[in-house]
Amino acid sequence: MTTWLIKGARACGGDPADILIHDGIIATPDGQGEAQVIDADGLIALPGLVDLHTHLREPGREDAETVETGTQAAALGGYTAVHAMANTDPVADTAGVVEQVWRLGRQAGHCDVQPVGAVTAGLQGARLAELGAMADSAARVRVFSDDGHCVSDARLMRRALEYVKAFDGVIAQHAQEPRLTEGAQMNEGEVSGRLGLAGWPAAAEESVIARDCLLAAHVGSALHVCHVSTAGSVEIIRWAKSKGWRVTAEVTPHHLLLTDDLVEGYDPVYKVNPPLRTKADVTALRNGLADGTIDCVATDHAPHPLEHKETEWETAAFGMTGLETALRVVQHAMVDTGLLGWADVADRMSLRPARIARLAGQGNQLEPGAPASLTLYDPTPREAVDPASHASKSRNSPFTGMVLPGRVVATFLRGEPTVLDGKLA
Ligand SMILES: [Zn+2]
């Protein structure tokens, strides 16, 4: 294995120092022999990013994304681990399917792929999937989610929360009361009223989060709330945490930056579930992430082929790509605004997501002895986002043409470069 000497990187935004990578581990930078040198003057070093919420689409929708292209996109975005959501075809609801996804990830080798198991068989919301078999499989599943659907049956949600306690698992809920969002096309509010589109009330998300916090407390289990999108949701999670309950939450980059008035042009690139909300919601989400109420940033990278997005608003698919822009958006929305420092970014995008997912070997501080999974990031360039240059198979980025700061220069996975000089290694 090549020994690497990263010269003058600012680890988590601190003072410039050298980082030596030897045998896949961060070593003490003295008395090293032959090493490949990377000039990291002005670059920030962060522990490899960990995404809790990625749609890799394989098996079943390889026209939108594959494990190969999705993990390339992840590496280019600075990620060393992603959690592959279960809403594939077939659904990842058995040991067989989660092991297939896990193996595809290992073969691709661009980052670790940790499958998420479905909570209910076929995402149908009727009976529990084989949670124990998935936990015991080679993929060692610990995060379970019906994402795309809400586990709306309270009794089933309670049983799922009880079941995963046996192996220290967590239920990640897509909180959305289905009866309140039937036919919904965007956030319910002033803009939806003006456009005449069916609205999606904040209460549809908040009521499920409140119920699930109470259920998690009642059975003493761990709840993770996916893609929090409203100010009220932040308030409820803050309350649940103040009680000492085992509740964690994520926010997406797009909900930290974009608002529902973008829907006025009826461009389906802004159609997403949960929907873009208001300026007040964005402010509350940013503050919630800054004060730790929201634990982490998760991309909800949701690739779709052109024909499912370049169509009329009503028929277009929900979802946005995000792996290759997440860190840049977080710099723009959180760091350049003074809400987070780089050590906080490491916490919200690597350490905490790894801890929530019980993911060993990821989300470590950049210290001697730790696995050398890290990313080198240049915060100075400002460039327009161009999805044509992305590795993702899909082009549905809501940030297209937007000038954002930053560039991922290099990513290392256990001492092996997956990205060098901004390109796949
Ligand atoms: Zn979701």
mmCIF file of C-alpha atoms in Angstrom, residues 118-281:
data_model
loop_
_atom_site.group_PDB
_atom_site.id
_atom_site.type_symbol
_atom_site.label_atom_id
_atom_site.label_comp_id
_atom_site.label_asym_id
_atom_site.label_seq_id
_atom_site.Cartn_x
_atom_site.Cartn_y
_atom_site.Cartn_z
ATOM 1 C CA ALA A 118 -37.249 -2.235 4.892
ATOM 2 C CA VAL A 119 -39.410 -2.087 8.034
ATOM 3 C CA THR A 120 -42.402 -3.771 6.420
ATOM 4 C CA ALA A 121 -42.530 -6.513 3.790
ATOM 5 C CA GLY A 122 -42.556 -4.955 0.318
ATOM 6 C CA LEU A 123 -42.901 -1.490 1.911
ATOM 7 C CA GLN A 124 -46.601 -2.364 2.084
ATOM 8 C CA GLY A 125 -47.094 -1.260 5.673
ATOM 9 C CA ALA A 126 -48.991 -4.421 6.568
ATOM 10 C CA ARG A 127 -46.524 -6.743 8.342
ATOM 11 C CA LEU A 128 -42.918 -6.534 9.538
ATOM 12 C CA ALA A 129 -40.117 -7.537 7.157
ATOM 13 C CA GLU A 130 -37.426 -10.044 8.215
ATOM 14 C CA LEU A 131 -35.664 -7.540 10.489
ATOM 15 C CA GLY A 132 -33.735 -10.122 12.503
ATOM 16 C CA ALA A 133 -32.512 -12.013 9.418
ATOM 17 C CA MET A 134 -31.277 -8.761 7.861
ATOM 18 C CA ALA A 135 -29.520 -7.822 11.112
ATOM 19 C CA ASP A 136 -27.819 -11.243 11.245
ATOM 20 C CA SER A 137 -26.857 -11.235 7.542
ATOM 21 C CA ALA A 138 -23.393 -10.434 6.153
ATOM 22 C CA ALA A 139 -24.660 -6.863 5.660
ATOM 23 C CA ARG A 140 -25.309 -6.509 9.437
ATOM 24 C CA VAL A 141 -28.232 -4.124 8.910
ATOM 25 C CA ARG A 142 -28.882 -1.751 11.817
ATOM 26 C CA VAL A 143 -30.968 0.973 10.158
ATOM 27 C CA PHE A 144 -34.463 0.087 8.976
ATOM 28 C CA SER A 145 -36.741 2.346 6.956
ATOM 29 C CA ASP A 146 -39.726 2.223 4.618
ATOM 30 C CA ASP A 147 -38.473 5.544 3.220
ATOM 31 C CA GLY A 148 -40.642 6.825 0.402
ATOM 32 C CA HIS A 149 -43.499 5.546 2.538
ATOM 33 C CA CYS A 150 -44.391 6.281 6.139
ATOM 34 C CA VAL A 151 -44.903 3.452 8.610
ATOM 35 C CA SER A 152 -48.247 5.004 9.431
ATOM 36 C CA ASP A 153 -49.779 2.119 11.407
ATOM 37 C CA ALA A 154 -48.979 2.995 15.021
ATOM 38 C CA ARG A 155 -49.096 -0.601 16.222
ATOM 39 C CA LEU A 156 -46.693 -1.754 13.508
ATOM 40 C CA MET A 157 -44.350 1.149 14.279
ATOM 41 C CA ARG A 158 -44.399 0.225 17.952
ATOM 42 C CA ARG A 159 -43.586 -3.413 17.167
ATOM 43 C CA ALA A 160 -40.729 -2.412 14.829
ATOM 44 C CA LEU A 161 -39.229 -0.170 17.519
ATOM 45 C CA GLU A 162 -39.503 -3.018 20.039
ATOM 46 C CA TYR A 163 -38.020 -5.589 17.662
ATOM 47 C CA VAL A 164 -34.801 -3.698 16.794
ATOM 48 C CA LYS A 165 -33.857 -3.244 20.458
ATOM 49 C CA ALA A 166 -32.540 -6.828 20.446
ATOM 50 C CA PHE A 167 -29.649 -5.860 18.146
ATOM 51 C CA ASP A 168 -29.370 -2.137 18.932
ATOM 52 C CA GLY A 169 -31.043 -1.128 15.673
ATOM 53 C CA VAL A 170 -32.853 2.087 14.785
ATOM 54 C CA ILE A 171 -36.060 2.798 12.871
ATOM 55 C CA ALA A 172 -35.675 5.681 10.411
ATOM 56 C CA GLN A 173 -39.092 7.136 9.724
ATOM 57 C CA HIS A 174 -40.266 9.035 6.658
ATOM 58 C CA ALA A 175 -42.756 11.020 8.713
ATOM 59 C CA GLN A 176 -45.791 11.770 6.594
ATOM 60 C CA GLU A 177 -49.386 11.071 7.580
ATOM 61 C CA PRO A 178 -50.695 9.552 4.325
ATOM 62 C CA ARG A 179 -54.322 10.654 4.711
ATOM 63 C CA LEU A 180 -53.231 14.301 5.081
ATOM 64 C CA THR A 181 -51.043 14.242 1.975
ATOM 65 C CA GLU A 182 -53.169 12.398 -0.584
ATOM 66 C CA GLY A 183 -52.527 13.995 -3.985
ATOM 67 C CA ALA A 184 -50.261 16.628 -2.448
ATOM 68 C CA GLN A 185 -47.899 18.336 -4.876
ATOM 69 C CA MET A 186 -46.025 20.905 -2.769
ATOM 70 C CA ASN A 187 -45.935 22.635 0.610
ATOM 71 C CA GLU A 188 -49.374 23.789 1.791
ATOM 72 C CA GLY A 189 -49.220 27.532 2.184
ATOM 73 C CA GLU A 190 -49.517 30.853 0.480
ATOM 74 C CA VAL A 191 -47.682 29.720 -2.694
ATOM 75 C CA SER A 192 -49.736 26.519 -3.135
ATOM 76 C CA GLY A 193 -52.901 28.581 -2.723
ATOM 77 C CA ARG A 194 -51.795 30.988 -5.427
ATOM 78 C CA LEU A 195 -50.719 28.198 -7.823
ATOM 79 C CA GLY A 196 -53.783 26.070 -7.158
ATOM 80 C CA LEU A 197 -51.685 23.001 -6.373
ATOM 81 C CA ALA A 198 -52.764 20.512 -3.708
ATOM 82 C CA GLY A 199 -50.844 21.326 -0.543
ATOM 83 C CA TRP A 200 -48.898 19.255 1.946
ATOM 84 C CA PRO A 201 -49.503 20.549 5.460
ATOM 85 C CA ALA A 202 -46.659 20.775 7.951
ATOM 86 C CA ALA A 203 -48.934 18.968 10.417
ATOM 87 C CA ALA A 204 -48.769 15.815 8.263
ATOM 88 C CA GLU A 205 -45.060 15.546 9.132
ATOM 89 C CA GLU A 206 -45.187 16.928 12.661
ATOM 90 C CA SER A 207 -48.028 14.718 13.888
ATOM 91 C CA VAL A 208 -46.179 11.527 12.907
ATOM 92 C CA ILE A 209 -42.905 12.736 14.464
ATOM 93 C CA ALA A 210 -44.699 13.546 17.726
ATOM 94 C CA ARG A 211 -46.405 10.143 17.776
ATOM 95 C CA ASP A 212 -43.172 8.299 17.013
ATOM 96 C CA CYS A 213 -41.197 10.177 19.678
ATOM 97 C CA LEU A 214 -43.835 9.089 22.207
ATOM 98 C CA LEU A 215 -43.705 5.491 20.946
ATOM 99 C CA ALA A 216 -39.878 5.394 21.055
ATOM 100 C CA ALA A 217 -39.952 6.681 24.629
ATOM 101 C CA HIS A 218 -42.675 4.227 25.608
ATOM 102 C CA VAL A 219 -40.754 1.167 24.423
ATOM 103 C CA GLY A 220 -37.267 2.576 25.145
ATOM 104 C CA SER A 221 -36.051 2.258 21.572
ATOM 105 C CA ALA A 222 -34.207 4.414 19.030
ATOM 106 C CA LEU A 223 -36.040 6.562 16.475
ATOM 107 C CA HIS A 224 -34.350 8.449 13.659
ATOM 108 C CA VAL A 225 -36.397 11.061 11.805
ATOM 109 C CA CYS A 226 -35.591 11.318 8.093
ATOM 110 C CA HIS A 227 -35.419 14.633 6.206
ATOM 111 C CA VAL A 228 -36.992 17.002 8.763
ATOM 112 C CA SER A 229 -38.530 19.869 6.799
ATOM 113 C CA THR A 230 -40.607 22.118 9.078
ATOM 114 C CA ALA A 231 -39.987 24.493 11.973
ATOM 115 C CA GLY A 232 -42.582 22.623 14.015
ATOM 116 C CA SER A 233 -40.728 19.331 13.528
ATOM 117 C CA VAL A 234 -37.569 20.926 14.937
ATOM 118 C CA GLU A 235 -39.551 22.071 17.991
ATOM 119 C CA ILE A 236 -40.953 18.575 18.597
ATOM 120 C CA ILE A 237 -37.526 16.936 18.293
ATOM 121 C CA ARG A 238 -36.026 19.533 20.621
ATOM 122 C CA TRP A 239 -38.736 18.668 23.167
ATOM 123 C CA ALA A 240 -38.170 14.905 22.785
ATOM 124 C CA LYS A 241 -34.417 15.330 23.258
ATOM 125 C CA SER A 242 -34.978 17.463 26.361
ATOM 126 C CA LYS A 243 -36.747 14.431 27.838
ATOM 127 C CA GLY A 244 -33.673 12.288 27.211
ATOM 128 C CA TRP A 245 -35.456 10.120 24.662
ATOM 129 C CA ARG A 246 -33.463 8.270 22.003
ATOM 130 C CA VAL A 247 -34.495 10.428 19.068
ATOM 131 C CA THR A 248 -32.163 11.623 16.309
ATOM 132 C CA ALA A 249 -32.861 13.536 13.106
ATOM 133 C CA GLU A 250 -31.435 14.535 9.751
ATOM 134 C CA VAL A 251 -31.935 17.450 7.354
ATOM 135 C CA THR A 252 -31.170 17.503 3.632
ATOM 136 C CA PRO A 253 -28.965 20.102 1.911
ATOM 137 C CA HIS A 254 -31.909 21.216 -0.247
ATOM 138 C CA HIS A 255 -34.122 21.901 2.767
ATOM 139 C CA LEU A 256 -31.304 24.053 4.202
ATOM 140 C CA LEU A 257 -31.260 26.300 1.144
ATOM 141 C CA LEU A 258 -34.346 26.188 -1.088
ATOM 142 C CA THR A 259 -37.914 27.442 -0.519
ATOM 143 C CA ASP A 260 -41.351 26.702 -1.954
ATOM 144 C CA ASP A 261 -41.566 29.887 -4.024
ATOM 145 C CA LEU A 262 -39.223 28.140 -6.496
ATOM 146 C CA VAL A 263 -42.254 26.020 -7.484
ATOM 147 C CA GLU A 264 -43.793 29.110 -9.147
ATOM 148 C CA GLY A 265 -41.994 28.282 -12.394
ATOM 149 C CA TYR A 266 -43.497 24.740 -12.328
ATOM 150 C CA ASP A 267 -40.014 23.277 -12.926
ATOM 151 C CA PRO A 268 -40.242 19.669 -11.647
ATOM 152 C CA VAL A 269 -36.588 19.768 -10.590
ATOM 153 C CA TYR A 270 -38.002 21.414 -7.436
ATOM 154 C CA LYS A 271 -40.541 18.634 -6.826
ATOM 155 C CA VAL A 272 -39.444 16.644 -3.812
ATOM 156 C CA ASN A 273 -40.842 14.679 -0.878
ATOM 157 C CA PRO A 274 -41.012 16.158 1.722
ATOM 158 C CA PRO A 275 -41.597 19.398 -0.191
ATOM 159 C CA LEU A 276 -39.553 22.577 -0.110
ATOM 160 C CA ARG A 277 -41.024 24.740 2.645
ATOM 161 C CA THR A 278 -40.899 28.439 3.622
ATOM 162 C CA LYS A 279 -38.092 30.829 4.558
ATOM 163 C CA ALA A 280 -39.100 30.523 8.226
ATOM 164 C CA ASP A 281 -38.743 26.738 8.024
#
